[in-house]
Coordinates of C-alpha atoms in Angstrom, one line a residue:
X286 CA 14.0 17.8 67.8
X287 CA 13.2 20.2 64.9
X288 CA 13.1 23.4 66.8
X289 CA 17.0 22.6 68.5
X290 CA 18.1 21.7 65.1
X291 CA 16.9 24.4 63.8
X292 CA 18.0 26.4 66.9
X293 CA 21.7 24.9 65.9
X294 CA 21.8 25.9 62.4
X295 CA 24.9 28.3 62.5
X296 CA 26.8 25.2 64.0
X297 CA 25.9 23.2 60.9
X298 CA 27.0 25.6 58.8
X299 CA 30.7 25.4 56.6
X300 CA 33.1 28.2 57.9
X301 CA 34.2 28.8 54.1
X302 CA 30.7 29.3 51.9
X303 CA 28.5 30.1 55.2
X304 CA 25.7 27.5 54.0
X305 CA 24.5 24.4 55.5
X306 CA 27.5 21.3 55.1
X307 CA 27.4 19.3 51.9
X308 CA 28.9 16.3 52.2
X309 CA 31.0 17.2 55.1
X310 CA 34.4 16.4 55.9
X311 CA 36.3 16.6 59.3
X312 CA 40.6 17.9 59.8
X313 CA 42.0 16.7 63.1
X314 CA 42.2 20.1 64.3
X315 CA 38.0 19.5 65.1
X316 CA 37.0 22.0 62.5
X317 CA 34.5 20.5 59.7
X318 CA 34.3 22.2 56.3
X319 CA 32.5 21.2 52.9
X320 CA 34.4 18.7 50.9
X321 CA 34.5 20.8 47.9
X322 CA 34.9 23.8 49.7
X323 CA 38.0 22.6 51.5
X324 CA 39.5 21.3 48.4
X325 CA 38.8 24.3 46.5
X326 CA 40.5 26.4 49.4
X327 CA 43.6 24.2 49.7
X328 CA 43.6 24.8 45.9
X329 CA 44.4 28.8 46.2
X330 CA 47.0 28.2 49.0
X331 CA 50.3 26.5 48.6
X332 CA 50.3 24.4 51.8
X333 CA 46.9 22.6 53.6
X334 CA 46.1 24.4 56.3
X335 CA 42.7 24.7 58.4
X336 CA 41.0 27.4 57.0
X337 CA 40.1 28.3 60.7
X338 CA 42.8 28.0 62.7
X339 CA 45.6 27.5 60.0
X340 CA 47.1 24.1 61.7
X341 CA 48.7 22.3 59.0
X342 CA 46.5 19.4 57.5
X343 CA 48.6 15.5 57.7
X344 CA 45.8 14.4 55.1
X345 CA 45.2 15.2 51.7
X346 CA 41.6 13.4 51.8
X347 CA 39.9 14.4 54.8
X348 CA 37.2 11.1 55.9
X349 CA 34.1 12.2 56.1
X350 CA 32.1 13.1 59.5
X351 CA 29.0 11.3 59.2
X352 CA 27.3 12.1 62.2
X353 CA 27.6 15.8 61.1
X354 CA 26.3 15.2 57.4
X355 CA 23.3 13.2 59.3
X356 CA 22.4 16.0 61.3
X357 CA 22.3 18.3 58.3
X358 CA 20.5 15.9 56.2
X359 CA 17.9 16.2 59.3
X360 CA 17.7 19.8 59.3
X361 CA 17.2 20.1 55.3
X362 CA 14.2 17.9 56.2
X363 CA 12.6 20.0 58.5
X364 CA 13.2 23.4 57.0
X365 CA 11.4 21.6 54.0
X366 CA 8.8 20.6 55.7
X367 CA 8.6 23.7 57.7
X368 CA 8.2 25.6 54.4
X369 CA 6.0 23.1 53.3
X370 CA 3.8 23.7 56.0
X371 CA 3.8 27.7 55.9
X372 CA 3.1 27.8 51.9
X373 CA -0.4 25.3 52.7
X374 CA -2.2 28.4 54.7
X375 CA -2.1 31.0 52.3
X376 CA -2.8 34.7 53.8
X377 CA -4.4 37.9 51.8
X378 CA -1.0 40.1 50.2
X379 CA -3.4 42.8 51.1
X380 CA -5.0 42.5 54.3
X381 CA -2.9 39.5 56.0
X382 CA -6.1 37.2 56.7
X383 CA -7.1 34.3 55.9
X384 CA -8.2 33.2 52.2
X385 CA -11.7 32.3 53.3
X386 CA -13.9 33.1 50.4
X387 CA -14.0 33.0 46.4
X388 CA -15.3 36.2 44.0
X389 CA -17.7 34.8 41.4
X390 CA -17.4 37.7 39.8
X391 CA -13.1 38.3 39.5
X392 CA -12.6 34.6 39.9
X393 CA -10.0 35.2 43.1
X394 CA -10.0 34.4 46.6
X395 CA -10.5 37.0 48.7
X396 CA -10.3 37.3 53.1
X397 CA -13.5 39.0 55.2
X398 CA -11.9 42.4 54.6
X399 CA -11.9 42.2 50.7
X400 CA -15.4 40.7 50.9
X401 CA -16.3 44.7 52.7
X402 CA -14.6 46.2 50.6
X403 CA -15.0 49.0 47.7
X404 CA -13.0 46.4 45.4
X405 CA -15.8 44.0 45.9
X406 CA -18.6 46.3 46.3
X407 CA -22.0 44.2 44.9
X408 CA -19.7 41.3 44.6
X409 CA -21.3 37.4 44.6
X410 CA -19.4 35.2 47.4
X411 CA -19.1 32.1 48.4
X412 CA -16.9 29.6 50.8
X413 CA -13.4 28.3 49.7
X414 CA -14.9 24.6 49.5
X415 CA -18.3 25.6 47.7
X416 CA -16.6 27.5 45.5
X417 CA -14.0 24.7 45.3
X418 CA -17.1 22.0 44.3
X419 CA -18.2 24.5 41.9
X420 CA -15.5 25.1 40.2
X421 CA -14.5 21.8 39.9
X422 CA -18.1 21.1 38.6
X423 CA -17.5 23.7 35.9
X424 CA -13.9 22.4 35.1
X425 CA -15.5 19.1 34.6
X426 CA -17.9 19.8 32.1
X427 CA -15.6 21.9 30.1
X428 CA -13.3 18.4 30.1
X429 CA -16.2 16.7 28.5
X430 CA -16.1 18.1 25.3
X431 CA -11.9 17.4 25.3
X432 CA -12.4 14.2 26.0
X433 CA -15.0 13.7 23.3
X434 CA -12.7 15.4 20.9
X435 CA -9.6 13.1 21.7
X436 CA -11.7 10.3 21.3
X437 CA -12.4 11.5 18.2
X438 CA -8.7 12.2 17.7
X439 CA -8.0 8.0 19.0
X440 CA -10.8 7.2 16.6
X441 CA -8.7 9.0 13.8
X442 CA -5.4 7.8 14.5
X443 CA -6.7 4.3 15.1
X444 CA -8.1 4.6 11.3
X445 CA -4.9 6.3 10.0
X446 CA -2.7 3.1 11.5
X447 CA -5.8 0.7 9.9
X448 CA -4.6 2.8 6.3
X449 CA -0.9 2.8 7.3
X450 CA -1.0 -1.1 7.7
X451 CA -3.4 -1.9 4.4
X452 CA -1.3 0.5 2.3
X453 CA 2.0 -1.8 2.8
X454 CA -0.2 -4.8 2.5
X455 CA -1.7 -3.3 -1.2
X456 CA 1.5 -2.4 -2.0
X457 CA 3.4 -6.1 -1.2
X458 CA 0.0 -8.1 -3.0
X459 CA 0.2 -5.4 -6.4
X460 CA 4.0 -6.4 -6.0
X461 CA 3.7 -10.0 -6.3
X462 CA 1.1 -9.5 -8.9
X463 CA 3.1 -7.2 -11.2
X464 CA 6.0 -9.5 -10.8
X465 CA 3.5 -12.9 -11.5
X466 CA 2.3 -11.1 -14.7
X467 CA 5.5 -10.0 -16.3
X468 CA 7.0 -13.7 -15.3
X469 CA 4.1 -14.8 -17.4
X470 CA 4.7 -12.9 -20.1
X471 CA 8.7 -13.5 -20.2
X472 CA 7.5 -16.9 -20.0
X473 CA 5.8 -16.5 -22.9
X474 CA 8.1 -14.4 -24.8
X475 CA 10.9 -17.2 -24.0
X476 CA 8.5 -20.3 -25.3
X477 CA 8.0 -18.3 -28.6
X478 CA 11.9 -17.6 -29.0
X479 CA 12.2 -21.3 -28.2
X480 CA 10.1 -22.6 -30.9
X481 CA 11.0 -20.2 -33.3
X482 CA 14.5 -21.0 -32.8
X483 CA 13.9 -24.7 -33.0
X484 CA 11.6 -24.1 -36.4
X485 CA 14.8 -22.1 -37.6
X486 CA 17.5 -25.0 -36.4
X487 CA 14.9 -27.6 -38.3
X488 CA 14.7 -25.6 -41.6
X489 CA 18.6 -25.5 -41.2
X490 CA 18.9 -29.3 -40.9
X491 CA 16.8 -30.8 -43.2
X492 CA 17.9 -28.3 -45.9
X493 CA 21.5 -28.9 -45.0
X494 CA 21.1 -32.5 -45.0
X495 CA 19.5 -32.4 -48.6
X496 CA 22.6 -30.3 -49.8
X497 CA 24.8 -32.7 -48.4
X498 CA 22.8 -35.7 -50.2
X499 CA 23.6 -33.5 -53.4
X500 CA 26.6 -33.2 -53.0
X501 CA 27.4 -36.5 -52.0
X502 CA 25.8 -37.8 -55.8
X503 CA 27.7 -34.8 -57.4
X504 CA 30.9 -36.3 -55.9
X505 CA 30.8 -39.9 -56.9
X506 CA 29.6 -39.1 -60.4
X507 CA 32.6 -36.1 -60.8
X508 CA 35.0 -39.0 -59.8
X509 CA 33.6 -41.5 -62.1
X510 CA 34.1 -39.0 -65.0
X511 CA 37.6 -38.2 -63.7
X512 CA 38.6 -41.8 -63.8
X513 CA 37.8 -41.9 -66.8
X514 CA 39.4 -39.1 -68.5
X515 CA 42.5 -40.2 -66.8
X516 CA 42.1 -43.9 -68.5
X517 CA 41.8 -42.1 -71.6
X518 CA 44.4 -40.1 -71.6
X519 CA 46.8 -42.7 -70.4
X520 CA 45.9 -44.5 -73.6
X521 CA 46.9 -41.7 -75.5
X522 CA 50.3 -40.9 -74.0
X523 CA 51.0 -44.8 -75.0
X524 CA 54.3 -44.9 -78.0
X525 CA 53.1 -48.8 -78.7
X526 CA 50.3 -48.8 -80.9
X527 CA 49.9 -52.3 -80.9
X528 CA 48.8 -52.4 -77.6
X529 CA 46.7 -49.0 -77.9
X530 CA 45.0 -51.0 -80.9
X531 CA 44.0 -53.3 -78.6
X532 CA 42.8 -51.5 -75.8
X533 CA 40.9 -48.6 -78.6
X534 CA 37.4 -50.5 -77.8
X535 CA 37.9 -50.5 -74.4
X536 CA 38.9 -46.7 -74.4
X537 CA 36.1 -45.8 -76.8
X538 CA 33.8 -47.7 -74.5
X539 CA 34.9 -45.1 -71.2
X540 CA 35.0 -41.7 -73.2
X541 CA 31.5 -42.4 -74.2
X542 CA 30.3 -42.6 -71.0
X543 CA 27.0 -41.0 -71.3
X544 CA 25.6 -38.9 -67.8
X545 CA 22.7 -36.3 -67.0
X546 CA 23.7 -32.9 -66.8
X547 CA 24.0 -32.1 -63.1
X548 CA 20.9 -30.6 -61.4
X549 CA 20.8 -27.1 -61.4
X550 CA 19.9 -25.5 -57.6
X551 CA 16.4 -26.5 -56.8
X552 CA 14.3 -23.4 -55.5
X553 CA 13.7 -23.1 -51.9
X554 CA 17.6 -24.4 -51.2
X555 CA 18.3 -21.3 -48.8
X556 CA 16.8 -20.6 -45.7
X557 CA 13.7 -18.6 -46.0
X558 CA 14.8 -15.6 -43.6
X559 CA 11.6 -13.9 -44.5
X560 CA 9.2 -17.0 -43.1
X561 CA 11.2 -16.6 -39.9
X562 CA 11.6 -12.7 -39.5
X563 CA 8.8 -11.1 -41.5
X564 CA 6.8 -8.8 -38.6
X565 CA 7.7 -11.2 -35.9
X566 CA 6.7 -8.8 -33.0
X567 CA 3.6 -8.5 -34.5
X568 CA 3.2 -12.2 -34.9
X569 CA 4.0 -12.7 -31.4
X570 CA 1.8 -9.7 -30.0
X571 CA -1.2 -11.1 -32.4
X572 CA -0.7 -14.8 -30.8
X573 CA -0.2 -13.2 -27.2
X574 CA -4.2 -12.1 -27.8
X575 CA -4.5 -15.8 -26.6
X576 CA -2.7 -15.0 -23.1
X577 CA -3.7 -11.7 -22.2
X578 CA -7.4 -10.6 -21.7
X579 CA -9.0 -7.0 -21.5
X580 CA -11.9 -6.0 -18.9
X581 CA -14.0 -3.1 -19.6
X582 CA -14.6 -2.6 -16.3
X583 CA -11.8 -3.0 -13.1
X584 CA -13.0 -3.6 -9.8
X585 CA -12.0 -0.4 -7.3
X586 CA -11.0 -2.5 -3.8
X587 CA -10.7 0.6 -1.9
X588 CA -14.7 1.4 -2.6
X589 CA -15.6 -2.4 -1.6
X590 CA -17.8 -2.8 1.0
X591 CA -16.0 -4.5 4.5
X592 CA -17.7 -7.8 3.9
X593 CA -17.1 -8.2 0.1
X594 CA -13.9 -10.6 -1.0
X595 CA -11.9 -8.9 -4.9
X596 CA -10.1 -11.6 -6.9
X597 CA -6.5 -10.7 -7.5
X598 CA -7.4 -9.5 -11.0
X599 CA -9.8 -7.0 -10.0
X600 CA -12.6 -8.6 -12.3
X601 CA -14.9 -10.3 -9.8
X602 CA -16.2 -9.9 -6.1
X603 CA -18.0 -12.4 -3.8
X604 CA -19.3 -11.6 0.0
X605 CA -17.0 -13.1 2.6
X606 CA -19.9 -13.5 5.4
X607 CA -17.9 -11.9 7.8
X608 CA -16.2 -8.4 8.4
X609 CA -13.0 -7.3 7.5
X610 CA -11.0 -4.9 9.5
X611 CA -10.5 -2.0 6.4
X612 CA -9.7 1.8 6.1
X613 CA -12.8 3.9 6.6
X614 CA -11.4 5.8 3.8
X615 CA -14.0 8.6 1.8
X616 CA -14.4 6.3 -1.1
X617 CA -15.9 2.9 0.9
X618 CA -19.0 2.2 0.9
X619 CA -19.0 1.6 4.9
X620 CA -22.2 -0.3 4.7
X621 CA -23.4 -1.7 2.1
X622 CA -22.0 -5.1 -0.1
X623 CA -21.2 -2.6 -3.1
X624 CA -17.8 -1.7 -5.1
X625 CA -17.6 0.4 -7.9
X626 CA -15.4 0.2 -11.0
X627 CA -12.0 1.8 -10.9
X628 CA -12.6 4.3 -13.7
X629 CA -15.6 6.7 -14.2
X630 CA -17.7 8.2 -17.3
X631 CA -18.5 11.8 -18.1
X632 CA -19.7 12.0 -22.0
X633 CA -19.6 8.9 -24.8
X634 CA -20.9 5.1 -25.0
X635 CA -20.1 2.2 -23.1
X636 CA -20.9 -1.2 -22.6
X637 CA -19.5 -4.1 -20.2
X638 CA -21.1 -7.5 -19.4
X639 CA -21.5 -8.9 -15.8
X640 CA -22.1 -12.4 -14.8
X641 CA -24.6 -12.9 -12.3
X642 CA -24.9 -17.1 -12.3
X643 CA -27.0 -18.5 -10.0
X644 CA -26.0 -15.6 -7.4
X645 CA -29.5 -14.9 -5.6
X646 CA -28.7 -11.6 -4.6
X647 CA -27.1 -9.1 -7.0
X648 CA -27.7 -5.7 -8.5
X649 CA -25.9 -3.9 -11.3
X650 CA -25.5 -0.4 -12.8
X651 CA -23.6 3.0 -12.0
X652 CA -23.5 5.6 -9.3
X653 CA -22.7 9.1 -9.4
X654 CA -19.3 10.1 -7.8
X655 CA -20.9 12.3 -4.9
X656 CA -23.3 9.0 -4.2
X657 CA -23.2 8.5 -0.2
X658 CA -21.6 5.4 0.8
X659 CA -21.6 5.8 4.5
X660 CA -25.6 5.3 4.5
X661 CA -28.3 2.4 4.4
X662 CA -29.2 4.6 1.1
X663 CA -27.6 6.3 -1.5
X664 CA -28.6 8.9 -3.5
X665 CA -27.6 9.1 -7.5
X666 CA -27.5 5.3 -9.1
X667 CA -29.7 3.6 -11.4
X668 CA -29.1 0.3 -11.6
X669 CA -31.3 -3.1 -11.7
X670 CA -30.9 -6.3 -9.3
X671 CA -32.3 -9.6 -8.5
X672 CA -33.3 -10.4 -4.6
X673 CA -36.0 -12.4 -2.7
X674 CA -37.1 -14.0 -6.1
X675 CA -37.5 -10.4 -8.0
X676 CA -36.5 -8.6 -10.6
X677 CA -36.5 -4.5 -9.6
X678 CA -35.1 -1.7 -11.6
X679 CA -34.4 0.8 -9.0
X680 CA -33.2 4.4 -9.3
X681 CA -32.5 6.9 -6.9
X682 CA -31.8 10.9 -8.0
X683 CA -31.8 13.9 -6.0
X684 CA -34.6 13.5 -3.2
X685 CA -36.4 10.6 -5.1
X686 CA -36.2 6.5 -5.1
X687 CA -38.0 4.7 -7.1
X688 CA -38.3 0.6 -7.9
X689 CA -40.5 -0.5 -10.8
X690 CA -41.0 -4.9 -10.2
X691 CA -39.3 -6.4 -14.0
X692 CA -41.2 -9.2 -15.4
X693 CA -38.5 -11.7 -16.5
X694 CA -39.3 -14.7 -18.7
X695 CA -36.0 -16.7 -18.8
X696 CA -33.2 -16.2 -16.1
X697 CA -30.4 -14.2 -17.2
X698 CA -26.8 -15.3 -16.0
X699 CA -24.5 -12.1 -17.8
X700 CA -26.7 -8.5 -17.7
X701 CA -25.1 -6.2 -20.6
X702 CA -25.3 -2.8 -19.4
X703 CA -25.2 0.2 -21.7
X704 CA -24.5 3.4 -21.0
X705 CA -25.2 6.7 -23.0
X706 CA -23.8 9.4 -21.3
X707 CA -24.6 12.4 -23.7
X708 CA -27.8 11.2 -24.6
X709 CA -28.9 10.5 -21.0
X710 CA -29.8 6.5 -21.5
X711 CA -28.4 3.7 -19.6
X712 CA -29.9 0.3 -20.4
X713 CA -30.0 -3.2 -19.4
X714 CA -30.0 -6.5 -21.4
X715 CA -29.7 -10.3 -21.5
X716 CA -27.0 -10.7 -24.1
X717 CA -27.5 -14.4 -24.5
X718 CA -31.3 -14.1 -25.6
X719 CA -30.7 -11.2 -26.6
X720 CA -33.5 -9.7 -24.5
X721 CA -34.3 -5.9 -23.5
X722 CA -34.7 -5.8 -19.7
X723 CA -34.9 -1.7 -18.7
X724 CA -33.8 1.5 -19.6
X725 CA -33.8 4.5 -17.8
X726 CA -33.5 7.9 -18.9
X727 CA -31.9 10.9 -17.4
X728 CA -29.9 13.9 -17.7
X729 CA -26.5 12.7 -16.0
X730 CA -24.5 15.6 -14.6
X731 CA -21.8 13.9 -13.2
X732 CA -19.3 11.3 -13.5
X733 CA -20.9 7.6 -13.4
X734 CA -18.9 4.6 -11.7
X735 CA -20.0 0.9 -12.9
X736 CA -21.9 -0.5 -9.5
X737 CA -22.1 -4.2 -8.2
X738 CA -23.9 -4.9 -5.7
X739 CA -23.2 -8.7 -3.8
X740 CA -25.6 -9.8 -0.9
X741 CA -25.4 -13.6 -1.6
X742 CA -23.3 -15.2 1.1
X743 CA -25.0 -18.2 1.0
X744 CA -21.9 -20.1 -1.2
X745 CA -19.5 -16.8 -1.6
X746 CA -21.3 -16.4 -5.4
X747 CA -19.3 -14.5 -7.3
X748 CA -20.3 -11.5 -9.6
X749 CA -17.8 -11.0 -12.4
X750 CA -17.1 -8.2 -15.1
X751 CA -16.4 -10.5 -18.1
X752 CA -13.4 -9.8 -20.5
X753 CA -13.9 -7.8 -23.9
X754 CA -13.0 -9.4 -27.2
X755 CA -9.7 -8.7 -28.5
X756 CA -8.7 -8.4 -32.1
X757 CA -6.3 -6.9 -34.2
X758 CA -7.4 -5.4 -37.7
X759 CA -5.0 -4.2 -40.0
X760 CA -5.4 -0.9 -42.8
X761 CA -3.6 -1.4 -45.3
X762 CA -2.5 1.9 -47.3
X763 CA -2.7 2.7 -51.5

């Protein structure tokens, strides 16, 4: 069936563009033509007319002969095929044979005839399909590395969506916490304009109401004295002095009506703007001392370890018992319970209080900023901790780590730590006994980070940085 059509492929070819139909179409004069080949030829001519024999056309849309387009379809198919078929046994451009064999040494295939030839002279062959097994062998282990590397890549990416995720989750909690924090203080700002407002509208009552009380006296004895003088005077204008006579006593008795002087304005009448506005801001910001609270030392959540829990302040850190999915970013420590404090120390003195508790495992200090986090160890912290019943001061510095056993009379629950930066000391105390503990001494090089260090998940014990004291002094200028 293949070989006649393809034996017939002239007569399945359009008259007009010589190539096999497309979507052919049949006039009644018998002749078949390409639809858009017909239509584009009845386009250039001013009546329809067969292109072959020029009979004149009595449609404008030919139908179209499916039994021709079917037979073409067919022959496409097998021509494809055909070719399909021809490209599969590939022959040497030079020689015309076969491609049996594959050069080791130029990476080609090559026929019997290039094998003896000068080309190929000392050349390493071998057969298509062990050369094939060999090459793919090769390919194979060059894909291993790629592989490996977009793993790597997947590992990456899957950490880069982990950030991309946490970032908009910090960014919606510091949100709600900025906006619960200045609520508070607007909150606090309105209750003081409240009851300094009220104070003011109280002052402004009772002092009006006392005025009005003076007043009030002021008036009634002002119209007793008015009547009278108008008595009097009434007497005086009479022209019968007879009856003035006999009314003198009674007149002499009303003119000598004896009052006290009027109080002069008491002191302290007016509203004392001063009591009210003298440095109100500062009177407000001194009382807010009693609302707001300063920490030494901030918690850094993007150095706590996966399994440690940060209270929305920042200020104290408990272990969770159980893993939480976080960015592997540079700063965490990956496997230990640590975090370190948001802000670092290069030169001058400082102190901050912790409080330990009842917490059974704990240690406290600083770290260097190049200390490894990724590790079972790090290198570059001093710090001292409590575990398995034992005090231990423990340092680690360059290639050395060191742990010297504490001998603890009375259980601290806050360590003080101390830190000396230029003068190399950093030391560790019971502030509430007042007690030394340990001090170590060495010649810091680098930036220190406050440590904690929180293994107790037995109850989720908490290890906090406690708040400074704030006050507010005053100099006064001569």
């Amino acid at each position: 069936m293949a070989s006649r059509l393809t034996g017939q492929e002239e007569d399945l070819s359009c008259p007009v563009c010589h190539d096999i139909f497309k979507r052919p179409v049949g006039l009644t004069c018998g002749h078949s033509f390409c639809k858009d080949c017909l239509q584009e030829w009845w386009t250039e001519r001013p009546t329809r007319e067969c292109p072959v024999c020029q009979r004149r056309s009595s449609k404008d849309n030919p139908l179209t002969n499916f039994v021709l387009k079917n037979l073409c379809e067919k022959l496409l198919e097998e021509k494809g095929r055909s070719s399909s078929s021809l490209s599969s046994e590939v022959l040497c451009s030079a020689h015309g044979e076969k491609l049996k064999l594959f050069c080791l040494d130029d990476q080609q295939l090559a026929c019997l005839v290039c094998r003896d030839s000068k080309k190929h002279a000392g050349h390493e062959f071998l057969p298509v399909d062990e050369a094939s097994e060999l090459c793919k062998q090769k390919v194979q282990e060059s894909l291993e590395p790629l592989k490996e590397k977009l793993e790597l890549f997947e590992e990456v990416k899957t950490n880069y969506d982990i950030t991309e995720n946490h970032m908009k989750v910090q960014a919606r909690n510091t949100e709600t916490q900025i906006k619960e924090q200045f609520e508070n203080l607007r909150r606090f700002l309105q209750e003081e304009e409240e009851a300094r407002m009220a104070a003011l509208r109280e002052e402004e009552a009772q002092k009006s109401q006392e005025m009005k009380e003076r007043i009030e006296a002021l008036s009634r004895e002002m119209e007793t004295l008015s009547n009278a003088i108008q008595a009097a005077e009434d007497q005086l204008r009479a022209d019968d002095h007879v009856s003035f006579l006999q009314n003198y006593k009674t007149t002499m008795e009303g003119v000598q009506l004896t009052l006290q002087d009027p109080p002069p304005l008491s002191g302290g009448a007016l509203i004392d703007q001063a009591k009210h506005l003298k440095n109100l801001t500062f009177r407000v910001w001194d009382k807010m001392k009693d609302m707001v609270s300063y920490t030494p030392v901030v918690l850094d959540p993007n150095t706590a370890g996966p399994w440690l829990v940060l209270s929305d302040d920042l200020t104290s850190v408990r272990c969770g018992g159980e893993r939480q999915q976080l960015p592997a970013n540079p700063e965490r420590f990956q496997t230990w319970f640590s975090v370190q404090g948001s802000e670092g120390f290069d030169s001058g003195s400082h102190s901050w209080d912790v409080e330990v508790g009842d917490n059974t495992d704990w240690e406290v200090g600083v770290c260097e900023e190049s200390y490894y986090r990724k590790g079972d160890t790090g290198r570059g912290g001093w710090r001292i901790g409590f575990r398995n019943d034992t005090y231990r001061a423990v340092s680690s510095s360059g290639q050395t780590y060191e742990q010297t056993v504490l001998s603890v009379n009375q259980k601290p629950r806050r360590i003080r730590v101390q830190l000396d930066w230029d003068r190399g000391q950093l030391s560790f105390s019971d502030p509430d006994s007042n007690t030394h503990l340990h001090t170590f001494t060495h010649t810091f090089t680098e930036t220190l980070f406050p440590l904690i260090i929180n293994g107790d998940d037995d109850d989720g014990r908490s290890l906090k940085m406690l708040p400074g004291k704030i006050c507010v002094t005053l100099e006064n200028h001569s």
